Amino acid sequence: MTIAQGPSARTISTDPDWWRQAGVYQIYPRSFTDADGDGLGDIAGITSRVPYLASLHIDAVWLSPFYPSPLADGGYDVADYRNVDHRLGTLADFDALVDALHASGIRMIIDIVPNHSSHLHPWFQEALAAAPGSAARERYIFRDGVGPGAAQPPSAWGSNFGGPAWTRVPDGQWYLHLFAKEQPDFNWDNREIQEDFLTTLRFWSDRGVDGFRVDVANSLVKDLSEPFRASIDRVLGGDLPIDGSDPLYDRDDVHAVFERWREVLNEYDPPRSAVAEAWVPRERRLLYARPTELGQAFNFDLLLAGWNPREFHDVITSNLNDAAATGASSTWVLSNHDVVRHATRYGLPGGADHNAWLLGSDAAILEDREIGLRRARAATLLVLALPGSAYLYQGEELGLSEVAELDDHVLQDPTWERTGHQEKGRDGCRVPLPWTRGGESFGFGPDGSHLPQPDWFGELSVEAQDGVYGSTLELYRAALRARAQLKSNEELDWQGRDTEGILHFSRPGGWHCVTNFSPEPVDLPAGVVVVCSGPLQKGLLPTDTTAWMLQ
Ligand code: GLC
């Protein structure tokens, strides 16, 4: 297979603000490329694909957790924060990957998971062996139970993955875990925890890592005063209050943690970047993104919006206003490893229950792959024209749909078991990538893949799309390449046609981006079409299509 190369070798930019308008590509390492044939993707596999990554014209890779982990939650259960899972490689392999990316002009952002460790982390094992009230237990959140025999959990708090947020240990105490029971929550009032994460930030920054994606940044600090107050029920998708009053999520005091982190990140030249994953109301999100804290926070508003010009317009306007008011830069996300892929979402009926579709429990919910992909391409092209950073998820550049046909017995997401098989979970967007039309695991690796790939992956493979005019892969390449010219500043001007089902905005330098959400083809503004998410119809922009124009 030949991989189209960029125009010339790129070098890392010296711009300290490189992250403000970056194109960032998320790699879920166990599902990217398997070099050693154990069915799990690895670091050497990623390194072998650096030419492919360079051909995408991205600015940075965001690498999901690659740390030693028993994989109770896809690696978000970390047993050692300053090492590489031996199934994925070694620290030397990691260094080689960073060097190869940098040599191709690509920065490296890594995931850091501070809310909880794995239950196999030495500190949690030490806590289990230690007595109630010991210093070892103080690193986590242990409490006595309530009721007769203290046999009831200390509070009714629920885990994000279903079931209770407390698990009992043999001596009768309970520990808190906002996710799976294999992910005990750290006690962030503990100085040792606070200091250890600073050591981890320095450890990876010293190795040349350029930035950090901070997992569940909004839950580190908790109000653990007793009696415990009720928290919102995440299992039922409750909305957080906007005043920081929930005992578990989005507490005001969490910002002191990130102010300290920013001081450490600023010890480096250029300062290391950071982006918060914080599922909080918009008004609160911008607090995490302040320049004195992380600089960016993921904005999931478009990911939650329907295919609707009014919603897109409002989300874009409000987020750009927020960024302008605080000095942060906006972020845009359509897909990641936690949600149904956007090529599928846009192909389901508006407002459809994704989980019911995945379970096949509602026969009325049908996926239209053609519409889904057309809209996904249009949405991506729109997002790539916006000021701010675009976070892309591996496989979306191939137009992959969600893999719904995973049998129950192959599911890995802890959500499946913890909800008593009520929620199928996130495995359908984590199926290993197809690199070739056929062959062993569609080129993912020499000996199988840890989640089964469907037959239709072949026609969406890199091999099937590479160099093919009009393919989704070539669309991403063209757009990411042209996007470099949009970055001279962070301005956007609406051109006022949004009420007709058309979103039209301009960027400096004569760039225009037009998306047609309406059912009929529409005129394009004057200018030259530079990139288009689908073919024009007699010079008109068809429905569900975006064009970039240069005037
Ligand atoms: C974040 C991650 C998700 C993980 C959870 C617990 O939301 O994106 O994949 O399961 O945190 O670490």
Coordinates of C-alpha atoms and ligand atoms in Angstrom, one line a residue:
M1 CA 0.0 0.0 0.0
T2 CA 1.3 3.4 -0.8
I3 CA 0.6 6.2 1.6
A4 CA 0.4 9.7 0.2
Q5 CA 3.1 11.8 1.7
G6 CA 2.9 15.5 2.7
P7 CA 4.4 18.1 0.4
S8 CA 7.7 17.9 2.3
A9 CA 9.0 16.9 5.7
R10 CA 7.5 19.1 8.4
T11 CA 9.2 20.3 11.5
I12 CA 7.7 21.1 14.9
S13 CA 6.6 24.6 15.0
T14 CA 8.2 26.9 17.5
D15 CA 4.9 28.7 18.2
P16 CA 4.1 28.3 21.9
D17 CA 0.4 28.8 21.0
W18 CA 0.4 25.8 18.6
W19 CA -2.4 24.2 20.6
R20 CA -4.9 27.0 20.1
Q21 CA -5.9 26.0 16.6
A22 CA -4.5 22.5 16.3
G23 CA -5.9 19.5 14.4
V24 CA -5.5 16.7 17.0
Y25 CA -6.0 13.0 16.2
Q26 CA -6.9 10.7 19.0
I27 CA -5.3 7.3 19.0
Y28 CA -6.9 4.6 21.1
P29 CA -3.7 2.5 21.2
R30 CA -5.0 -1.0 21.7
S31 CA -7.1 -0.6 18.5
F32 CA -4.8 1.2 16.2
T33 CA -2.1 -1.1 14.9
D34 CA -0.7 -4.3 16.4
A35 CA 3.0 -4.9 15.5
D36 CA 3.7 -7.9 17.7
G37 CA 0.7 -10.1 16.9
D38 CA -1.0 -10.4 20.3
G39 CA -4.2 -8.9 19.0
L40 CA -3.7 -5.7 21.0
G41 CA -2.4 -2.5 19.3
D42 CA 0.9 -1.3 20.6
I43 CA 3.4 1.6 20.5
A44 CA 5.6 0.1 17.8
G45 CA 2.5 -0.3 15.7
I46 CA 1.8 3.4 16.1
T47 CA 5.4 4.3 15.2
S48 CA 5.1 2.2 12.0
R49 CA 2.1 4.4 11.0
V50 CA 3.8 7.8 11.5
P51 CA 4.0 8.3 7.7
Y52 CA 0.2 7.8 7.6
L53 CA -0.3 10.3 10.5
A54 CA 1.9 12.8 8.7
S55 CA -0.2 12.3 5.5
L56 CA -3.2 13.5 7.5
H57 CA -1.6 16.9 8.1
I58 CA -2.5 16.8 11.8
D59 CA -0.7 19.0 14.3
A60 CA -0.8 16.5 17.2
V61 CA -1.7 13.1 18.4
W62 CA -3.6 12.5 21.6
L63 CA -2.7 9.1 22.9
S64 CA -5.3 7.4 25.1
P65 CA -3.8 5.5 28.1
F66 CA -0.9 3.2 27.3
Y67 CA 0.1 2.6 30.9
P68 CA 0.3 -0.8 32.7
S69 CA -3.3 -1.7 33.3
P70 CA -5.5 -4.8 34.0
L71 CA -7.9 -3.2 31.4
A72 CA -11.0 -3.1 33.5
D73 CA -11.8 0.1 31.7
G74 CA -9.8 0.1 28.4
G75 CA -6.6 1.4 30.2
Y76 CA -8.4 4.2 32.1
D77 CA -7.5 2.0 35.1
V78 CA -3.8 2.8 35.6
A79 CA -1.5 0.6 37.7
D80 CA 1.7 2.7 37.1
Y81 CA 1.5 6.3 35.9
R82 CA 5.2 6.4 34.8
N83 CA 5.5 3.4 32.7
V84 CA 4.2 1.6 29.5
D85 CA 2.1 -1.5 29.6
H86 CA 4.4 -4.4 28.6
R87 CA 1.9 -5.6 26.1
L88 CA 2.2 -2.2 24.3
G89 CA 6.0 -1.9 24.6
T90 CA 8.6 -0.2 26.7
L91 CA 9.6 3.3 27.7
A92 CA 12.2 3.1 25.0
D93 CA 9.4 2.4 22.4
F94 CA 7.5 5.4 23.8
D95 CA 10.6 7.6 23.3
A96 CA 11.0 6.3 19.8
L97 CA 7.4 7.2 19.0
V98 CA 7.7 10.7 20.3
D99 CA 10.9 11.2 18.3
A100 CA 9.3 9.9 15.1
L101 CA 6.3 12.1 15.6
H102 CA 8.4 15.2 16.3
A103 CA 10.5 14.4 13.3
S104 CA 7.3 14.6 11.2
G105 CA 6.2 17.8 12.8
I106 CA 3.6 16.2 15.0
R107 CA 3.2 16.9 18.7
M108 CA 2.3 14.4 21.4
I109 CA -0.5 14.8 23.9
I110 CA -1.0 12.0 26.4
D111 CA -3.9 11.1 28.6
I112 CA -3.5 11.5 32.4
V113 CA -6.0 9.9 34.7
P114 CA -6.0 11.6 38.1
N115 CA -9.4 10.8 39.6
H116 CA -8.7 7.1 40.2
S117 CA -6.1 4.5 39.8
S118 CA -6.4 0.8 39.0
H119 CA -7.1 -1.5 42.0
L120 CA -3.7 -3.1 41.1
H121 CA -1.8 0.2 41.7
P122 CA 0.7 -0.6 44.5
W123 CA -0.9 2.2 46.6
F124 CA -4.3 0.5 46.5
Q125 CA -2.8 -2.9 47.2
E126 CA -1.0 -1.3 50.2
A127 CA -4.3 0.3 51.3
L128 CA -6.1 -3.0 51.2
A129 CA -3.4 -4.7 53.3
A130 CA -3.3 -1.8 55.8
A131 CA -5.7 -1.2 58.7
P132 CA -8.7 1.2 58.7
G133 CA -7.5 4.7 59.5
S134 CA -3.9 4.1 58.3
A135 CA -2.0 6.5 56.1
A136 CA -2.1 4.0 53.2
R137 CA -5.9 4.1 53.3
E138 CA -5.9 7.9 53.4
R139 CA -4.6 8.0 49.8
Y140 CA -8.0 6.7 48.7
I141 CA -11.5 7.2 50.1
F142 CA -12.4 4.5 52.7
R143 CA -15.3 4.8 55.1
D144 CA -17.3 2.6 57.4
G145 CA -20.7 1.4 56.2
V146 CA -24.0 2.3 57.8
G147 CA -26.9 0.4 59.2
P148 CA -26.9 -3.0 61.1
G149 CA -23.5 -4.5 60.9
A150 CA -22.3 -1.5 58.8
A151 CA -23.4 -3.6 55.9
Q152 CA -24.9 -0.8 53.9
P153 CA -22.6 1.5 51.8
P154 CA -21.8 4.9 53.4
S155 CA -24.1 6.7 50.9
A156 CA -26.4 6.1 48.0
W157 CA -24.0 7.5 45.4
G158 CA -24.0 5.6 42.1
S159 CA -21.1 4.8 39.8
N160 CA -21.0 6.3 36.3
F161 CA -21.0 2.8 34.9
G162 CA -24.0 1.6 36.8
G163 CA -24.4 0.1 40.3
P164 CA -23.2 1.6 43.6
A165 CA -20.1 3.8 43.8
W166 CA -18.9 1.9 47.0
T167 CA -17.4 -1.5 47.3
R168 CA -16.8 -3.3 50.5
V169 CA -13.4 -4.8 51.5
P170 CA -12.9 -7.9 53.7
D171 CA -12.4 -5.9 57.0
G172 CA -15.8 -4.3 56.5
Q173 CA -14.8 -0.8 55.2
W174 CA -16.0 0.5 51.9
Y175 CA -14.1 2.5 49.3
L176 CA -15.4 5.0 46.7
H177 CA -15.2 4.5 43.0
L178 CA -17.1 6.8 40.6
F179 CA -16.4 4.3 37.8
A180 CA -15.8 0.5 38.0
K181 CA -14.9 -1.1 41.2
E182 CA -11.4 -1.7 39.8
Q183 CA -11.0 2.1 39.7
P184 CA -10.8 3.3 43.3
D185 CA -11.0 7.1 43.6
F186 CA -7.9 9.0 45.0
N187 CA -8.3 11.3 48.0
W188 CA -7.3 14.6 46.5
D189 CA -7.0 16.2 50.0
N190 CA -3.9 14.0 50.4
R191 CA -0.7 15.9 49.8
E192 CA 1.1 12.8 48.6
I193 CA -1.4 12.4 45.8
Q194 CA -1.2 16.0 44.8
E195 CA 2.6 15.9 44.7
D196 CA 2.8 12.6 42.9
F197 CA 0.7 13.9 40.0
L198 CA 3.1 16.8 39.7
T199 CA 5.9 14.3 39.5
T200 CA 4.1 12.5 36.7
L201 CA 3.5 15.7 34.8
R202 CA 7.2 16.4 34.9
F203 CA 8.2 12.8 34.1
W204 CA 6.4 12.8 30.8
S205 CA 7.2 16.5 30.0
D206 CA 10.9 15.7 30.5
R207 CA 10.5 12.9 28.0
G208 CA 9.3 15.4 25.4
V209 CA 5.5 15.1 25.7
D210 CA 3.9 18.3 24.5
G211 CA 0.6 18.3 26.3
F212 CA -2.0 16.4 28.5
R213 CA -5.6 15.4 28.2
V214 CA -7.0 15.4 31.7
D215 CA -9.5 12.6 32.3
V216 CA -12.6 13.5 34.3
A217 CA -11.0 16.7 35.4
N218 CA -14.2 17.8 37.2
S219 CA -14.3 15.2 39.8
L220 CA -11.0 15.2 41.7
V221 CA -12.1 17.4 44.6
K222 CA -15.1 16.1 46.6
D223 CA -17.1 17.3 49.5
L224 CA -16.7 14.3 51.8
S225 CA -18.0 15.9 55.0
E226 CA -20.6 13.7 56.7
P227 CA -23.4 13.1 56.6
F228 CA -22.8 12.7 52.8
R229 CA -25.1 14.8 50.7
A230 CA -26.9 13.4 47.7
S231 CA -25.2 13.8 44.3
I232 CA -26.7 14.0 40.9
D233 CA -27.4 10.6 39.4
R234 CA -25.0 10.2 36.5
V235 CA -26.5 6.9 35.6
L236 CA -29.7 8.6 34.8
G237 CA -27.8 11.4 33.0
G238 CA -28.7 14.1 35.5
D239 CA -27.7 17.7 34.9
L240 CA -25.1 19.2 37.1
P241 CA -26.0 22.4 39.0
I242 CA -24.1 25.5 37.8
D243 CA -23.0 26.7 41.2
G244 CA -20.6 23.9 42.0
S245 CA -22.8 22.6 44.8
D246 CA -22.8 18.9 43.9
P247 CA -20.7 17.0 46.4
L248 CA -18.8 14.9 43.8
Y249 CA -18.6 16.9 40.5
D250 CA -17.3 20.3 39.5
R251 CA -16.5 21.6 42.9
D252 CA -14.9 25.1 43.0
D253 CA -11.9 23.9 44.9
V254 CA -10.8 21.7 42.0
H255 CA -9.4 24.8 40.3
A256 CA -6.7 25.2 42.8
V257 CA -5.4 21.8 41.6
F258 CA -5.1 22.9 38.1
E259 CA -3.6 26.3 38.9
R260 CA -0.8 24.3 40.5
W261 CA -0.6 22.1 37.4
R262 CA -0.3 25.1 35.2
E263 CA 2.7 26.3 37.2
V264 CA 4.4 23.0 36.5
L265 CA 3.4 23.0 32.8
N266 CA 4.8 26.5 32.5
E267 CA 8.2 25.3 33.7
Y268 CA 8.7 24.0 30.2
D269 CA 9.6 25.8 27.0
P270 CA 7.2 25.9 25.2
P271 CA 4.7 25.5 28.1
R272 CA 3.0 22.1 28.0
S273 CA -0.6 22.3 26.8
A274 CA -3.6 20.8 28.6
V275 CA -7.2 20.1 27.8
A276 CA -9.8 19.1 30.4
E277 CA -12.4 16.4 29.9
A278 CA -15.1 17.9 32.1
W279 CA -18.7 17.0 31.4
V280 CA -20.1 20.2 33.0
P281 CA -22.5 22.9 32.0
R282 CA -21.0 25.4 29.5
E283 CA -20.9 28.2 32.0
R284 CA -18.6 26.1 34.2
R285 CA -16.5 24.6 31.4
L286 CA -14.7 27.8 30.7
L287 CA -13.3 27.9 34.3
Y288 CA -11.1 24.8 33.5
A289 CA -9.9 26.4 30.3
R290 CA -8.7 29.6 31.9
P291 CA -5.1 30.5 30.9
T292 CA -4.1 30.2 34.6
E293 CA -5.4 26.5 34.5
L294 CA -5.5 24.1 31.6
G295 CA -6.0 26.4 28.6
Q296 CA -8.6 24.3 26.9
A297 CA -11.6 22.1 27.9
F298 CA -13.4 19.8 25.6
N299 CA -16.6 21.2 24.3
F300 CA -19.1 18.4 23.7
D301 CA -21.9 20.6 22.6
L302 CA -21.7 19.7 18.9
L303 CA -21.4 16.1 19.8
L304 CA -24.7 16.3 21.7
A305 CA -26.4 18.5 19.1
G306 CA -28.7 17.2 16.3
W307 CA -28.1 17.8 12.6
N308 CA -29.7 21.2 12.8
P309 CA -28.3 24.6 11.6
R310 CA -29.8 26.5 14.5
E311 CA -28.2 24.3 17.1
F312 CA -24.9 24.4 15.3
H313 CA -25.1 28.2 15.0
D314 CA -25.9 28.7 18.7
V315 CA -23.2 26.2 19.9
I316 CA -20.5 27.8 17.8
T317 CA -21.4 31.4 18.7
S318 CA -21.7 30.7 22.4
N319 CA -18.4 28.8 22.6
L320 CA -16.5 31.4 20.6
N321 CA -17.9 34.1 22.9
D322 CA -16.8 32.1 25.9
A323 CA -13.3 31.7 24.5
A324 CA -13.0 35.4 23.6
A325 CA -14.1 36.4 27.1
T326 CA -11.6 34.2 29.0
G327 CA -8.6 34.0 26.7
A328 CA -9.0 30.3 26.2
S329 CA -9.3 28.7 22.8
S330 CA -12.3 26.8 21.7
T331 CA -12.4 23.0 21.1
W332 CA -14.6 21.0 18.8
V333 CA -15.4 17.3 19.1
L334 CA -17.7 15.1 17.0
S335 CA -16.4 11.7 18.0
N336 CA -14.2 10.0 20.6
H337 CA -13.8 6.7 22.3
D338 CA -16.8 7.2 24.6
V339 CA -19.6 7.9 22.1
V340 CA -21.4 6.4 19.1
R341 CA -19.4 7.5 16.0
H342 CA -20.8 10.6 14.3
A343 CA -21.2 8.8 11.0
T344 CA -23.8 6.6 12.7
R345 CA -25.4 9.3 14.9
Y346 CA -26.3 11.4 11.9
G347 CA -27.7 8.3 10.2
L348 CA -30.1 7.5 13.0
P349 CA -33.5 9.3 13.3
G350 CA -33.2 12.6 15.2
G351 CA -33.4 12.1 19.0
A352 CA -33.0 8.3 18.7
D353 CA -31.9 6.4 21.8
H354 CA -28.4 5.2 20.8
N355 CA -28.3 2.5 23.4
A356 CA -31.7 1.0 22.3
W357 CA -30.3 1.0 18.7
L358 CA -27.1 -0.7 19.9
L359 CA -29.1 -3.3 21.8
G360 CA -31.5 -3.8 18.9
S361 CA -34.3 -3.4 21.4
D362 CA -36.3 -0.9 19.3
A363 CA -36.8 -2.2 15.7
A364 CA -38.1 1.2 14.7
I365 CA -34.6 2.8 15.0
L366 CA -32.8 2.1 11.7
E367 CA -29.4 3.5 10.6
D368 CA -29.2 5.1 7.2
R369 CA -25.4 4.8 6.5
E370 CA -25.5 6.9 3.3
I371 CA -27.1 9.9 5.0
G372 CA -25.0 9.4 8.1
L373 CA -21.8 9.5 6.2
R374 CA -22.8 12.5 4.0
R375 CA -23.7 14.5 7.1
A376 CA -20.6 13.4 9.0
R377 CA -18.4 14.6 6.2
A378 CA -20.2 17.9 6.0
A379 CA -20.1 18.3 9.8
T380 CA -16.4 17.6 9.9
L381 CA -15.6 20.0 7.2
L382 CA -17.6 22.7 9.0
V383 CA -15.8 22.0 12.3
L384 CA -12.3 22.1 10.6
A385 CA -13.1 25.6 9.4
L386 CA -13.8 26.9 12.9
P387 CA -11.3 28.8 15.0
G388 CA -10.0 26.7 17.9
S389 CA -8.8 23.1 18.0
A390 CA -10.5 20.2 16.4
Y391 CA -10.2 16.8 18.1
L392 CA -10.6 13.9 15.7
Y393 CA -11.0 10.3 16.6
Q394 CA -9.2 7.5 14.9
G395 CA -11.3 5.9 12.1
E396 CA -13.5 8.9 11.5
E397 CA -11.1 9.9 8.7
L398 CA -12.2 6.6 7.1
G399 CA -15.9 7.4 7.6
L400 CA -16.3 4.4 9.9
S401 CA -19.7 3.8 11.4
E402 CA -20.3 2.4 14.9
V403 CA -20.0 -1.4 14.9
A404 CA -23.3 -2.4 16.4
E405 CA -23.0 -6.1 15.6
L406 CA -20.7 -7.1 18.5
D407 CA -21.9 -10.2 20.3
D408 CA -22.5 -9.9 24.0
H409 CA -19.7 -12.3 24.9
V410 CA -17.0 -10.1 23.2
L411 CA -18.0 -6.9 25.0
Q412 CA -15.2 -5.4 27.1
D413 CA -16.8 -2.1 28.4
P414 CA -17.5 -2.5 32.2
T415 CA -20.8 -0.7 31.6
W416 CA -22.3 -3.8 30.1
E417 CA -21.9 -5.9 33.2
R418 CA -22.4 -3.1 35.7
T419 CA -25.8 -2.1 34.2
G420 CA -27.0 -5.7 34.3
H421 CA -26.8 -5.8 30.4
Q422 CA -29.0 -2.7 30.1
E423 CA -26.3 -0.6 28.4
K424 CA -24.2 -2.1 25.7
G425 CA -21.4 0.4 26.2
R426 CA -18.6 1.9 24.1
D427 CA -16.9 -1.1 22.3
G428 CA -18.6 -0.3 19.0
C429 CA -16.4 2.7 18.4
R430 CA -13.2 0.9 19.6
V431 CA -13.0 -1.9 17.1
P432 CA -9.5 -2.1 15.6
L433 CA -8.9 0.0 12.4
P434 CA -9.0 -1.5 8.9
W435 CA -5.8 -0.8 7.1
T436 CA -6.2 -3.2 4.1
R437 CA -9.2 -4.4 2.1
G438 CA -8.8 -7.9 3.3
G439 CA -6.3 -10.2 4.9
E440 CA -5.7 -10.9 8.6
S441 CA -7.6 -8.4 10.7
F442 CA -7.7 -6.0 7.7
G443 CA -4.1 -5.2 8.3
F444 CA -4.5 -4.3 12.0
G445 CA -2.0 -7.0 13.0
P446 CA -0.6 -10.3 12.0
D447 CA -2.7 -12.4 14.3
G448 CA -6.3 -11.3 15.1
S449 CA -7.9 -8.4 16.8
H450 CA -9.1 -8.1 20.4
L451 CA -12.6 -7.0 19.2
P452 CA -14.0 -8.6 16.0
Q453 CA -14.2 -6.4 12.9
P454 CA -17.2 -6.6 10.6
D455 CA -16.9 -7.6 6.9
W456 CA -17.8 -4.1 5.8
F457 CA -14.6 -2.7 7.3
G458 CA -12.7 -3.7 4.2
E459 CA -14.3 -1.3 1.8
L460 CA -13.6 1.5 4.3
S461 CA -10.0 0.6 4.8
V462 CA -7.1 2.9 4.3
E463 CA -6.0 0.8 1.3
A464 CA -9.5 1.2 -0.3
Q465 CA -9.5 5.0 0.1
D466 CA -5.8 6.0 -0.2
G467 CA -5.4 8.2 -3.3
V468 CA -9.1 7.8 -4.3
Y469 CA -10.5 11.2 -5.2
G470 CA -13.6 11.9 -3.2
S471 CA -12.9 9.3 -0.5
T472 CA -13.4 10.3 3.1
L473 CA -9.7 9.8 3.8
E474 CA -8.7 12.2 1.0
L475 CA -11.3 14.7 2.2
Y476 CA -9.7 14.8 5.7
R477 CA -6.3 15.1 4.2
A478 CA -7.3 17.9 1.9
A479 CA -9.2 19.8 4.6
L480 CA -6.5 19.4 7.3
R481 CA -3.9 20.6 4.8
A482 CA -5.8 23.6 3.7
R483 CA -6.7 24.4 7.3
A484 CA -3.2 25.6 8.0
Q485 CA -4.1 28.7 6.0
L486 CA -7.1 29.5 8.3
K487 CA -5.0 30.0 11.4
S488 CA -3.8 33.5 11.1
N489 CA -6.2 34.6 13.8
E490 CA -9.3 33.3 15.6
E491 CA -12.0 35.4 14.0
L492 CA -15.2 34.2 12.4
D493 CA -17.9 36.3 10.8
W494 CA -21.4 34.9 10.1
Q495 CA -22.7 35.7 6.7
G496 CA -26.3 35.7 7.7
R497 CA -28.0 32.9 5.7
D498 CA -28.5 30.6 8.7
T499 CA -32.2 31.1 8.9
E500 CA -32.6 29.4 5.5
G501 CA -31.0 26.2 6.7
I502 CA -27.7 27.3 5.5
L503 CA -24.7 28.1 7.7
H504 CA -22.2 30.5 6.1
F505 CA -19.3 32.1 7.8
S506 CA -16.0 33.6 6.7
R507 CA -12.5 33.6 8.1
P508 CA -9.7 36.0 7.4
G509 CA -8.0 35.9 4.1
G510 CA -11.2 35.5 2.0
W511 CA -12.1 32.0 3.3
H512 CA -15.8 31.1 3.3
C513 CA -17.4 27.9 4.7
V514 CA -21.0 27.1 3.6
T515 CA -23.0 24.1 4.9
N516 CA -26.4 23.3 3.4
F517 CA -28.7 21.7 5.9
S518 CA -31.8 22.3 3.8
P519 CA -33.4 19.6 1.6
E520 CA -32.7 21.5 -1.7
P521 CA -29.4 22.4 -3.5
V522 CA -28.4 26.0 -3.0
D523 CA -26.2 28.6 -4.7
L524 CA -22.6 29.1 -3.5
P525 CA -21.1 32.5 -2.9
A526 CA -18.7 33.8 -5.4
G527 CA -15.2 32.3 -5.3
V528 CA -13.3 29.1 -6.0
V529 CA -14.3 25.9 -4.3
V530 CA -11.2 24.7 -2.4
V531 CA -12.6 21.7 -0.5
C532 CA -16.1 20.2 -0.7
S533 CA -17.5 17.3 1.4
G534 CA -19.4 15.9 -1.6
P535 CA -19.8 16.5 -5.3
L536 CA -21.6 19.7 -6.5
Q537 CA -24.8 19.3 -8.4
K538 CA -24.7 21.5 -11.5
G539 CA -22.7 24.0 -9.7
L540 CA -25.0 24.0 -6.7
L541 CA -24.3 22.9 -3.1
P542 CA -26.4 19.8 -2.5
T543 CA -28.2 19.0 0.8
D544 CA -26.0 17.9 3.7
T545 CA -22.8 19.2 2.1
T546 CA -20.2 21.7 3.2
A547 CA -17.9 23.7 0.9
W548 CA -14.8 25.8 1.6
M549 CA -14.5 28.7 -0.8
L550 CA -11.7 31.2 -1.4
Q551 CA -12.7 34.7 -2.7
Ligands
GLC1 C1 -13.3 9.3 30.9 C2 -12.8 8.5 29.7 C3 -13.5 7.2 29.7 C4 -13.3 6.5 31.0 C5 -13.6 7.4 32.2 C6 -13.1 6.8 33.5 O1 -14.6 9.7 30.7 O2 -12.9 9.2 28.5 O3 -13.2 6.4 28.6 O4 -14.0 5.3 31.1 O5 -13.1 8.7 32.1 O6 -11.7 7.0 33.5

